[in-house]
CSV table of C-alpha atoms in Angstrom, one decimal:
chain,number,residue,atom,x,y,z
A,2,UNK,CA,-11.8,7.9,-4.9
A,3,UNK,CA,-9.6,10.0,-3.1
A,4,UNK,CA,-6.0,10.1,-4.2
A,5,UNK,CA,-2.7,10.8,-2.6
A,6,UNK,CA,-3.4,13.7,-0.6
A,7,UNK,CA,-3.1,15.2,2.9
A,8,UNK,CA,-5.9,13.5,4.3
A,9,UNK,CA,-4.8,10.0,2.8
A,10,UNK,CA,-1.5,10.6,4.5
A,11,UNK,CA,-3.1,11.9,7.7
A,12,UNK,CA,-5.3,8.7,7.9
A,13,UNK,CA,-2.3,6.6,7.0
A,14,UNK,CA,-0.4,8.0,10.2
A,15,UNK,CA,-3.3,7.2,12.4
A,16,UNK,CA,-3.4,3.6,11.3
A,17,UNK,CA,0.5,3.1,11.3
A,18,UNK,CA,1.4,5.3,14.5
A,19,UNK,CA,0.1,3.1,17.6
A,20,UNK,CA,2.7,0.5,16.7
A,21,UNK,CA,5.6,2.8,16.4
A,22,UNK,CA,4.7,5.2,19.3
A,23,UNK,CA,2.8,3.1,22.1
A,24,UNK,CA,3.1,-0.7,21.3
A,25,UNK,CA,5.1,-2.8,23.8
A,26,UNK,CA,7.5,-3.8,20.4
A,27,UNK,CA,8.0,-0.2,19.8
A,28,UNK,CA,11.6,0.0,20.8
A,29,UNK,CA,12.2,-3.4,19.0
A,30,UNK,CA,10.5,-2.2,15.9
A,31,UNK,CA,12.5,0.9,15.8
A,32,UNK,CA,15.8,-1.0,16.3
A,33,UNK,CA,14.9,-3.3,13.4
A,34,UNK,CA,14.0,-0.6,11.4
A,35,UNK,CA,17.1,1.5,11.8
A,36,UNK,CA,19.0,-1.9,11.2
A,37,UNK,CA,17.3,-2.2,7.7
A,38,UNK,CA,18.1,1.2,6.9
A,39,UNK,CA,21.7,1.0,7.6
A,40,UNK,CA,21.8,-2.1,5.5
A,41,UNK,CA,20.4,0.2,3.0
A,42,UNK,CA,22.8,2.5,2.9
A,43,UNK,CA,25.4,-0.2,2.9
A,44,UNK,CA,23.8,-1.4,-0.3
A,45,UNK,CA,23.9,1.8,-2.1
A,46,UNK,CA,27.6,2.3,-1.0
A,47,UNK,CA,28.3,-1.1,-2.7
A,48,UNK,CA,26.5,0.0,-5.8
A,49,UNK,CA,28.4,3.5,-5.8
A,50,UNK,CA,31.6,1.7,-5.4
A,51,UNK,CA,30.9,-1.1,-8.2
A,52,UNK,CA,29.9,1.8,-10.8
A,53,UNK,CA,33.2,3.6,-10.1
A,54,UNK,CA,34.7,0.3,-10.7
A,55,UNK,CA,33.3,0.1,-13.9
A,56,UNK,CA,35.5,2.7,-15.6
A,57,UNK,CA,38.6,0.9,-14.5
A,58,UNK,CA,37.7,-2.5,-15.7
A,59,UNK,CA,36.2,-1.6,-19.1
A,60,UNK,CA,39.4,0.7,-19.3
A,61,UNK,CA,41.9,-2.0,-18.7
A,62,UNK,CA,40.2,-4.2,-20.9
A,63,UNK,CA,40.1,-1.7,-24.1
A,64,UNK,CA,43.8,-1.4,-23.4
A,65,UNK,CA,44.5,-5.2,-23.0
A,66,UNK,CA,45.8,-4.8,-19.5
A,67,UNK,CA,45.1,-8.2,-18.0
A,68,UNK,CA,46.8,-7.7,-14.7
A,69,UNK,CA,44.6,-4.6,-14.0
A,70,UNK,CA,41.5,-6.1,-15.3
A,71,UNK,CA,41.8,-9.3,-13.1
A,72,UNK,CA,42.4,-6.7,-10.1
A,73,UNK,CA,39.3,-5.2,-10.8
A,74,UNK,CA,37.5,-8.5,-11.4
A,75,UNK,CA,38.6,-9.5,-7.8
A,76,UNK,CA,37.3,-6.1,-6.3
A,77,UNK,CA,34.2,-6.5,-7.9
A,78,UNK,CA,33.5,-10.2,-6.2
A,79,UNK,CA,34.2,-8.7,-3.0
A,80,UNK,CA,31.9,-5.7,-3.6
A,81,UNK,CA,29.3,-8.3,-4.9
A,82,UNK,CA,29.3,-10.4,-2.2
A,83,UNK,CA,29.2,-7.6,0.7
A,84,UNK,CA,26.0,-6.5,-1.7
A,85,UNK,CA,24.3,-9.8,-1.6
A,86,UNK,CA,24.9,-10.1,2.2
A,87,UNK,CA,23.1,-6.6,2.8
A,88,UNK,CA,20.3,-7.3,0.6
A,89,UNK,CA,19.3,-10.9,2.2
A,90,UNK,CA,19.9,-9.5,5.6
A,91,UNK,CA,17.6,-6.5,4.7
A,92,UNK,CA,15.0,-8.9,3.2
A,93,UNK,CA,14.9,-11.1,6.5
A,94,UNK,CA,14.8,-8.5,8.6
A,95,UNK,CA,11.9,-6.6,6.8
A,96,UNK,CA,9.9,-9.5,6.9
A,97,UNK,CA,10.5,-10.1,10.6
A,98,UNK,CA,9.3,-6.5,11.3
A,99,UNK,CA,6.2,-7.1,8.8
A,100,UNK,CA,5.0,-10.3,10.6
A,101,UNK,CA,5.6,-8.6,14.1
A,102,UNK,CA,3.7,-5.4,13.1
A,103,UNK,CA,0.8,-7.4,11.5
A,104,UNK,CA,0.3,-9.6,14.7
A,105,UNK,CA,0.3,-6.0,16.8
A,106,UNK,CA,-2.1,-4.4,14.5
A,107,UNK,CA,-4.2,-7.8,14.3
A,108,UNK,CA,-4.7,-7.9,18.2
A,109,UNK,CA,-5.5,-4.1,18.2
A,110,UNK,CA,-8.1,-4.2,15.7
A,111,UNK,CA,-9.9,-7.4,16.9
A,112,UNK,CA,-9.9,-5.6,20.5
A,113,UNK,CA,-11.8,-2.7,18.9
A,114,UNK,CA,-13.8,-4.3,16.8
A,115,UNK,CA,-15.2,-6.9,19.7
A,116,UNK,CA,-15.2,-4.1,22.4
A,117,UNK,CA,-18.4,-2.7,23.3
A,118,UNK,CA,-20.0,-5.2,20.8
A,119,UNK,CA,-18.7,-2.7,18.1
A,120,UNK,CA,-19.4,-5.7,15.4
A,121,UNK,CA,-22.8,-5.6,15.9
A,122,UNK,CA,-23.5,-1.9,16.4
A,123,UNK,CA,-21.5,-1.3,13.4
A,124,UNK,CA,-24.5,-3.1,11.4
A,125,UNK,CA,-27.2,-1.1,13.4
A,126,UNK,CA,-25.4,2.3,14.1
A,127,UNK,CA,-22.9,2.6,11.5
A,128,UNK,CA,-22.5,2.6,8.0
A,129,UNK,CA,-22.4,-1.3,7.6
A,130,UNK,CA,-18.8,-1.7,6.6
A,131,UNK,CA,-18.1,-4.5,4.1
A,132,UNK,CA,-16.5,-7.5,5.4
A,133,UNK,CA,-14.9,-6.7,8.4
A,134,UNK,CA,-13.3,-10.1,8.8
A,135,UNK,CA,-11.3,-9.5,5.7
A,136,UNK,CA,-10.1,-6.0,6.5
A,137,UNK,CA,-8.7,-7.8,9.5
A,138,UNK,CA,-7.5,-11.2,8.1
A,139,UNK,CA,-6.1,-10.1,4.6
A,140,UNK,CA,-6.2,-6.0,4.6
A,141,UNK,CA,-3.9,-5.9,7.8
A,142,UNK,CA,-1.3,-8.4,6.0
A,143,UNK,CA,-1.2,-6.4,2.7
A,144,UNK,CA,-0.9,-3.4,4.8
A,145,UNK,CA,2.0,-4.2,6.9
A,146,UNK,CA,4.0,-5.4,3.9
A,147,UNK,CA,3.4,-3.2,1.3
A,148,UNK,CA,3.7,-0.1,3.5
A,149,UNK,CA,7.4,-1.1,4.6
A,150,UNK,CA,8.4,-2.3,1.1
A,151,UNK,CA,7.0,0.9,-0.3
A,152,UNK,CA,8.7,3.1,2.8
A,153,UNK,CA,12.1,1.2,2.1
A,154,UNK,CA,11.9,1.4,-1.7
A,155,UNK,CA,11.5,5.2,-1.6
A,156,UNK,CA,13.7,5.7,1.2
A,157,UNK,CA,16.7,3.8,-1.1
A,158,UNK,CA,15.5,5.7,-4.2
A,159,UNK,CA,16.2,9.0,-2.3
A,160,UNK,CA,19.4,7.8,-1.0
A,161,UNK,CA,20.4,6.4,-4.5
A,162,UNK,CA,19.4,9.9,-6.0
A,163,UNK,CA,21.6,12.2,-3.5
A,164,UNK,CA,24.5,9.7,-4.1
A,165,UNK,CA,24.8,9.2,-7.6
A,166,UNK,CA,23.7,12.3,-9.0
A,167,UNK,CA,27.0,14.0,-7.8
A,168,UNK,CA,28.7,11.3,-9.8
A,169,UNK,CA,26.3,11.8,-12.9
A,170,UNK,CA,27.0,15.8,-12.7
A,171,UNK,CA,30.9,15.3,-12.6
A,172,UNK,CA,30.3,13.0,-15.4
A,173,UNK,CA,28.5,15.5,-17.4
A,174,UNK,CA,31.5,17.7,-17.8
A,175,UNK,CA,32.8,15.2,-20.3
A,176,UNK,CA,30.0,15.7,-22.5
A,177,UNK,CA,30.3,18.1,-25.2
A,178,UNK,CA,27.3,18.7,-27.6
A,179,UNK,CA,28.4,19.3,-31.3
A,180,UNK,CA,26.3,21.8,-32.7
A,181,UNK,CA,26.9,23.7,-36.2
A,182,UNK,CA,30.8,23.0,-36.1
A,183,UNK,CA,31.0,23.8,-32.5
A,184,UNK,CA,31.0,22.3,-29.2
A,185,UNK,CA,28.9,23.5,-26.1
A,186,UNK,CA,29.0,22.1,-22.4
A,187,UNK,CA,25.7,21.9,-20.4
A,188,UNK,CA,26.5,21.8,-16.5
A,189,UNK,CA,24.9,18.7,-15.2
A,190,UNK,CA,23.6,17.6,-18.8
A,191,UNK,CA,23.3,14.2,-17.9
A,192,UNK,CA,21.0,15.0,-14.9
A,193,UNK,CA,19.0,17.0,-16.5
A,194,UNK,CA,18.3,14.4,-19.3
A,195,UNK,CA,17.5,11.8,-16.6
A,196,UNK,CA,15.2,14.4,-14.7
A,197,UNK,CA,13.0,15.3,-18.1
A,198,UNK,CA,12.9,11.4,-18.9
A,199,UNK,CA,11.4,10.4,-15.5
A,200,UNK,CA,9.2,13.5,-14.9
A,201,UNK,CA,7.9,12.9,-18.5
A,202,UNK,CA,7.5,9.0,-17.8
A,203,UNK,CA,6.1,9.8,-14.3
A,204,UNK,CA,3.1,12.2,-15.6
A,205,UNK,CA,2.0,9.6,-18.2
A,206,UNK,CA,2.0,6.6,-15.9
A,207,UNK,CA,0.0,8.7,-13.3
A,208,UNK,CA,-2.4,9.4,-16.1
A,209,UNK,CA,-2.9,5.8,-17.2
A,210,UNK,CA,-2.6,4.4,-14.0
A,211,UNK,CA,-4.9,6.4,-12.0
A,212,UNK,CA,-8.2,4.3,-12.4
A,213,UNK,CA,-6.4,1.2,-10.8
A,214,UNK,CA,-6.8,2.6,-7.4
A,215,UNK,CA,-10.6,2.5,-7.5
A,216,UNK,CA,-11.0,-0.5,-9.6
A,217,UNK,CA,-8.4,-2.7,-6.8
A,218,UNK,CA,-10.7,-1.1,-4.1
A,219,UNK,CA,-13.8,-2.5,-5.6
A,220,UNK,CA,-12.3,-5.8,-6.6
A,221,UNK,CA,-11.3,-6.4,-3.3
A,222,UNK,CA,-14.9,-5.5,-2.0
A,223,UNK,CA,-16.5,-7.8,-4.6
A,224,UNK,CA,-14.6,-10.7,-3.8
A,225,UNK,CA,-15.0,-10.4,-0.3
A,226,UNK,CA,-19.0,-10.1,-0.5
A,227,UNK,CA,-18.7,-13.4,-3.4
A,228,UNK,CA,-16.6,-15.2,-0.5
A,229,UNK,CA,-19.0,-14.1,2.5
A,230,UNK,CA,-22.4,-14.7,0.6
A,231,UNK,CA,-21.1,-18.7,0.3
A,232,UNK,CA,-20.0,-18.7,4.1
A,233,UNK,CA,-23.4,-17.9,4.9
A,234,UNK,CA,-25.1,-20.5,2.9
A,235,UNK,CA,-22.9,-22.8,5.1
A,236,UNK,CA,-23.9,-21.5,8.1
A,237,UNK,CA,-27.6,-21.5,7.2
A,238,UNK,CA,-27.4,-24.7,5.1
A,239,UNK,CA,-30.2,-26.6,7.0
A,240,UNK,CA,-32.7,-23.8,6.4
A,241,UNK,CA,-31.7,-23.6,2.8
A,242,UNK,CA,-32.0,-27.5,1.9
A,243,UNK,CA,-35.4,-27.2,4.2
A,244,UNK,CA,-37.0,-24.6,2.1
A,245,UNK,CA,-35.4,-25.7,-1.2
A,246,UNK,CA,-33.5,-22.4,-1.8
A,247,UNK,CA,-30.9,-23.9,-3.9
A,248,UNK,CA,-31.7,-21.9,-7.0
A,249,UNK,CA,-32.1,-18.4,-5.2
A,250,UNK,CA,-28.9,-18.8,-3.6
A,251,UNK,CA,-27.4,-20.1,-6.5
A,252,UNK,CA,-28.9,-17.2,-8.5
A,253,UNK,CA,-27.1,-14.8,-5.6
A,254,UNK,CA,-23.7,-16.4,-6.1
A,255,UNK,CA,-23.6,-15.8,-9.7
A,256,UNK,CA,-24.6,-12.3,-9.5
A,257,UNK,CA,-21.8,-11.7,-6.9
A,258,UNK,CA,-19.5,-13.6,-9.1
A,259,UNK,CA,-20.6,-11.5,-12.0
A,260,UNK,CA,-19.3,-8.3,-10.3
A,261,UNK,CA,-16.0,-9.9,-9.7
A,262,UNK,CA,-15.5,-10.8,-13.2
A,263,UNK,CA,-16.7,-7.7,-14.7
A,264,UNK,CA,-14.3,-5.8,-12.4
A,265,UNK,CA,-11.5,-7.8,-13.0
A,266,UNK,CA,-11.7,-7.3,-16.9
A,267,UNK,CA,-11.7,-3.5,-16.3
A,268,UNK,CA,-8.4,-4.2,-14.3
A,269,UNK,CA,-7.0,-6.3,-17.0
A,270,UNK,CA,-7.5,-3.7,-19.9
A,271,UNK,CA,-6.4,-0.9,-17.3
A,272,UNK,CA,-3.1,-2.8,-16.2
A,273,UNK,CA,-2.7,-3.8,-20.1
A,274,UNK,CA,-2.3,0.0,-21.0
A,275,UNK,CA,-0.1,0.5,-18.0
A,276,UNK,CA,2.1,-2.2,-18.8
A,277,UNK,CA,2.4,-1.3,-22.6
A,278,UNK,CA,3.4,2.2,-21.3
A,279,UNK,CA,6.0,1.1,-18.3
A,280,UNK,CA,7.5,-1.8,-20.4
A,281,UNK,CA,8.5,0.9,-23.3
A,282,UNK,CA,9.7,3.4,-21.0
A,283,UNK,CA,11.8,0.7,-19.3
A,284,UNK,CA,13.3,-0.8,-22.5
A,285,UNK,CA,14.0,3.0,-23.8
A,286,UNK,CA,15.4,3.8,-20.5
A,287,UNK,CA,18.3,0.8,-21.3
A,288,UNK,CA,19.5,3.0,-24.6
A,289,UNK,CA,18.5,6.7,-23.5
A,290,UNK,CA,21.7,7.2,-21.7
A,291,UNK,CA,23.9,6.0,-24.8
A,292,UNK,CA,22.0,8.1,-26.8
A,293,UNK,CA,22.6,11.1,-25.2
A,294,UNK,CA,26.3,10.4,-25.0
A,295,UNK,CA,26.6,9.3,-28.7
A,296,UNK,CA,27.7,12.7,-30.2
A,297,UNK,CA,30.6,13.3,-27.8
A,298,UNK,CA,31.7,9.8,-27.8
A,299,UNK,CA,31.9,9.9,-31.9
A,300,UNK,CA,32.8,13.3,-32.3
A,301,UNK,CA,35.1,14.4,-29.3
A,302,UNK,CA,36.7,10.8,-29.1
A,303,UNK,CA,37.4,11.7,-25.5
A,304,UNK,CA,35.4,9.2,-23.5
A,305,UNK,CA,36.5,5.8,-23.3
A,306,UNK,CA,34.7,2.8,-23.3
A,307,UNK,CA,34.9,2.5,-19.2
A,308,UNK,CA,33.9,6.2,-19.2
A,309,UNK,CA,30.7,5.1,-21.4
A,310,UNK,CA,30.0,2.2,-19.2
A,311,UNK,CA,30.2,4.1,-15.9
A,312,UNK,CA,28.1,7.1,-17.5
A,313,UNK,CA,25.2,4.3,-18.3
A,314,UNK,CA,25.5,2.7,-15.1
A,315,UNK,CA,25.2,6.1,-13.3
A,316,UNK,CA,22.6,7.2,-15.3
A,317,UNK,CA,20.7,4.1,-14.9
A,318,UNK,CA,20.7,4.5,-11.1
A,319,UNK,CA,19.5,8.1,-11.1
A,320,UNK,CA,17.0,7.6,-13.7
A,321,UNK,CA,15.7,4.5,-11.7
A,322,UNK,CA,15.4,6.6,-8.6
A,323,UNK,CA,13.8,9.1,-10.1
A,324,UNK,CA,11.3,6.7,-11.4
A,325,UNK,CA,10.1,5.1,-8.6
A,326,UNK,CA,6.5,5.9,-8.7
A,327,UNK,CA,6.6,4.7,-12.7
A,328,UNK,CA,8.2,1.4,-11.5
A,329,UNK,CA,5.8,0.9,-8.4
A,330,UNK,CA,2.6,2.2,-9.9
A,331,UNK,CA,0.8,-1.2,-9.7
A,332,UNK,CA,1.8,-1.5,-6.1
A,333,UNK,CA,1.0,1.9,-4.9
A,334,UNK,CA,-2.6,1.2,-6.5
A,335,UNK,CA,-3.0,-1.8,-4.5
A,336,UNK,CA,-1.5,-0.1,-1.4
A,337,UNK,CA,-3.7,3.0,-1.7
A,338,UNK,CA,-7.0,0.5,-1.8
A,339,UNK,CA,-5.9,-1.1,1.1
A,340,UNK,CA,-5.0,1.6,3.1
A,341,UNK,CA,-8.7,3.0,1.9
A,342,UNK,CA,-10.5,0.1,3.1
A,343,UNK,CA,-8.4,0.1,6.6
A,344,UNK,CA,-9.1,3.7,7.2
A,345,UNK,CA,-13.0,3.7,6.4
A,346,UNK,CA,-12.9,0.5,8.8
A,347,UNK,CA,-11.4,2.4,11.3
A,348,UNK,CA,-13.4,5.6,10.8
A,349,UNK,CA,-16.7,3.4,10.8
A,350,UNK,CA,-15.8,1.9,14.1
A,351,UNK,CA,-14.8,5.4,15.5
A,352,UNK,CA,-18.3,6.7,14.4
A,353,UNK,CA,-20.0,3.9,16.3
A,354,UNK,CA,-18.1,4.7,19.5
A,355,UNK,CA,-19.1,8.3,19.1
A,356,UNK,CA,-22.9,7.4,18.9
A,357,UNK,CA,-22.5,5.2,21.8
A,358,UNK,CA,-21.0,7.8,24.0
A,359,UNK,CA,-23.3,10.8,23.1
A,360,UNK,CA,-26.6,8.9,22.4
A,361,UNK,CA,-27.1,5.9,24.6
A,362,UNK,CA,-25.6,4.4,27.7
A,363,UNK,CA,-26.2,0.8,29.0
A,364,UNK,CA,-25.1,0.1,32.1
A,365,UNK,CA,-25.3,-3.5,33.8
A,366,UNK,CA,-25.4,-4.5,37.6
A,367,UNK,CA,-26.0,-7.9,39.0
A,368,UNK,CA,-29.0,-7.6,41.5
A,369,UNK,CA,-31.8,-9.8,42.6
A,370,UNK,CA,-34.1,-8.6,40.0
A,371,UNK,CA,-34.6,-7.1,36.5
A,372,UNK,CA,-34.9,-3.2,36.6
A,373,UNK,CA,-35.0,-1.1,33.7
A,374,UNK,CA,-34.8,2.8,34.1
A,375,UNK,CA,-35.3,5.4,31.2
A,376,UNK,CA,-35.0,3.1,28.3
A,377,UNK,CA,-35.5,4.9,24.8
A,378,UNK,CA,-35.9,2.5,22.0
A,379,UNK,CA,-35.6,3.8,18.3
A,380,UNK,CA,-35.6,2.7,14.7
A,381,UNK,CA,-32.0,3.0,12.8
A,382,UNK,CA,-33.7,5.6,10.8
A,383,UNK,CA,-34.2,7.8,13.9
A,384,UNK,CA,-37.9,7.4,14.9
A,385,UNK,CA,-38.7,6.7,18.5
A,386,UNK,CA,-40.8,3.5,19.5
A,387,UNK,CA,-40.5,3.9,23.2
A,388,UNK,CA,-39.6,6.9,25.4
A,389,UNK,CA,-38.6,6.7,29.1
A,390,UNK,CA,-39.8,3.1,29.6
A,391,UNK,CA,-39.4,2.1,33.7
A,392,UNK,CA,-40.4,-1.4,34.9
A,393,UNK,CA,-38.8,-4.1,37.5
A,394,UNK,CA,-39.4,-7.4,38.0
A,395,UNK,CA,-38.6,-9.7,40.9
A,396,UNK,CA,-37.1,-13.1,40.9
A,397,UNK,CA,-40.1,-15.4,39.9
A,398,UNK,CA,-41.9,-13.2,38.1
A,399,UNK,CA,-42.7,-13.1,34.4
A,400,UNK,CA,-43.2,-10.1,32.1
A,401,UNK,CA,-44.6,-9.9,28.4
A,402,UNK,CA,-43.8,-7.1,26.3
A,403,UNK,CA,-45.5,-6.6,23.0
A,404,UNK,CA,-45.8,-4.1,20.5
A,405,UNK,CA,-48.1,-3.3,17.4
A,406,UNK,CA,-46.6,-2.4,13.8
A,407,UNK,CA,-45.6,0.9,13.5
A,408,UNK,CA,-48.3,1.3,10.9
A,409,UNK,CA,-51.0,0.1,13.5
A,410,UNK,CA,-50.1,1.9,16.1
A,411,UNK,CA,-53.1,4.3,17.4
A,412,UNK,CA,-52.2,8.0,18.5
């Protein structure tokens, strides 16, 4: 299974590009996306102001300054209200953009799949891409939702990092590290601590969770195969009932489900390992900024409770932004599997169209008689059965075409 590389992102852009550049929805989509980005920036601004407020609030509480504390609580309520409005609005417009994008992609893929009888030729000329119905009905829904949410989440992490890293760098000047009776100041000490912690966590997460990409890809395929096998029974119920094929069909169903069951257990065990690590990583992150500040708090006694609260909040924002991959790895693995299924489906349709253009062409015209010229018939493996066949049948005439099995043909 290919990982996140240049080829993956190139194919991702090929899937996404038509809607944003050539669809009738493109201007509305761009406007809504710009609005979502603006709301995201507003949310980061509110978070920044709330973090600044922590120092004033907790210092006022520490020194029993009631009026100052109530003022900061009042300001906090206003900032929190603004944040809630921006967050709810962003969620609404994101969902609106998801469903419109999905609608356009569904129509686009349906047209491509039905055009030139691609649905049929994929089975004869292509690689037999499994369950195209699922790729159109389910994978497109997952693709639009996950792509937008991941893109917005990544953008939010970058903006949060760019905003809070300066605050954390300034707060690092308050940290003096005691060592052998002396104190030292490391420029950007808290920033470096957050970076080291996040990079370490990201590397371990990637090592543990990487197999989930292929496992999720295969799970979607196994579940679709299992569902399709039961659909096939419903479509051919009369034939199965007539010939008493229930036992054979039941054996086939159990084999399909055994693949679903076995692969699901592999996902469970791999997810459990990943959850062990991410849970531990998240819990340690709650106390980690306090640990790196305690020496300065106890020894230098220059950091108040408010300063300590502000440092912990700013550190959490920076560390959370740097740990985007850690917190989203399960989602990223599912998203990778969905994108793989769609790009392989798209490539299969393109291969069919290329074969149609290069190797054969069928032109239909309405005439009083049936006429065939230069007809070549080949097996799927390329062996030629008929070459250059020509005939015509007038209205009212009859024609019977017969052929011998390949093995019985006389040279």
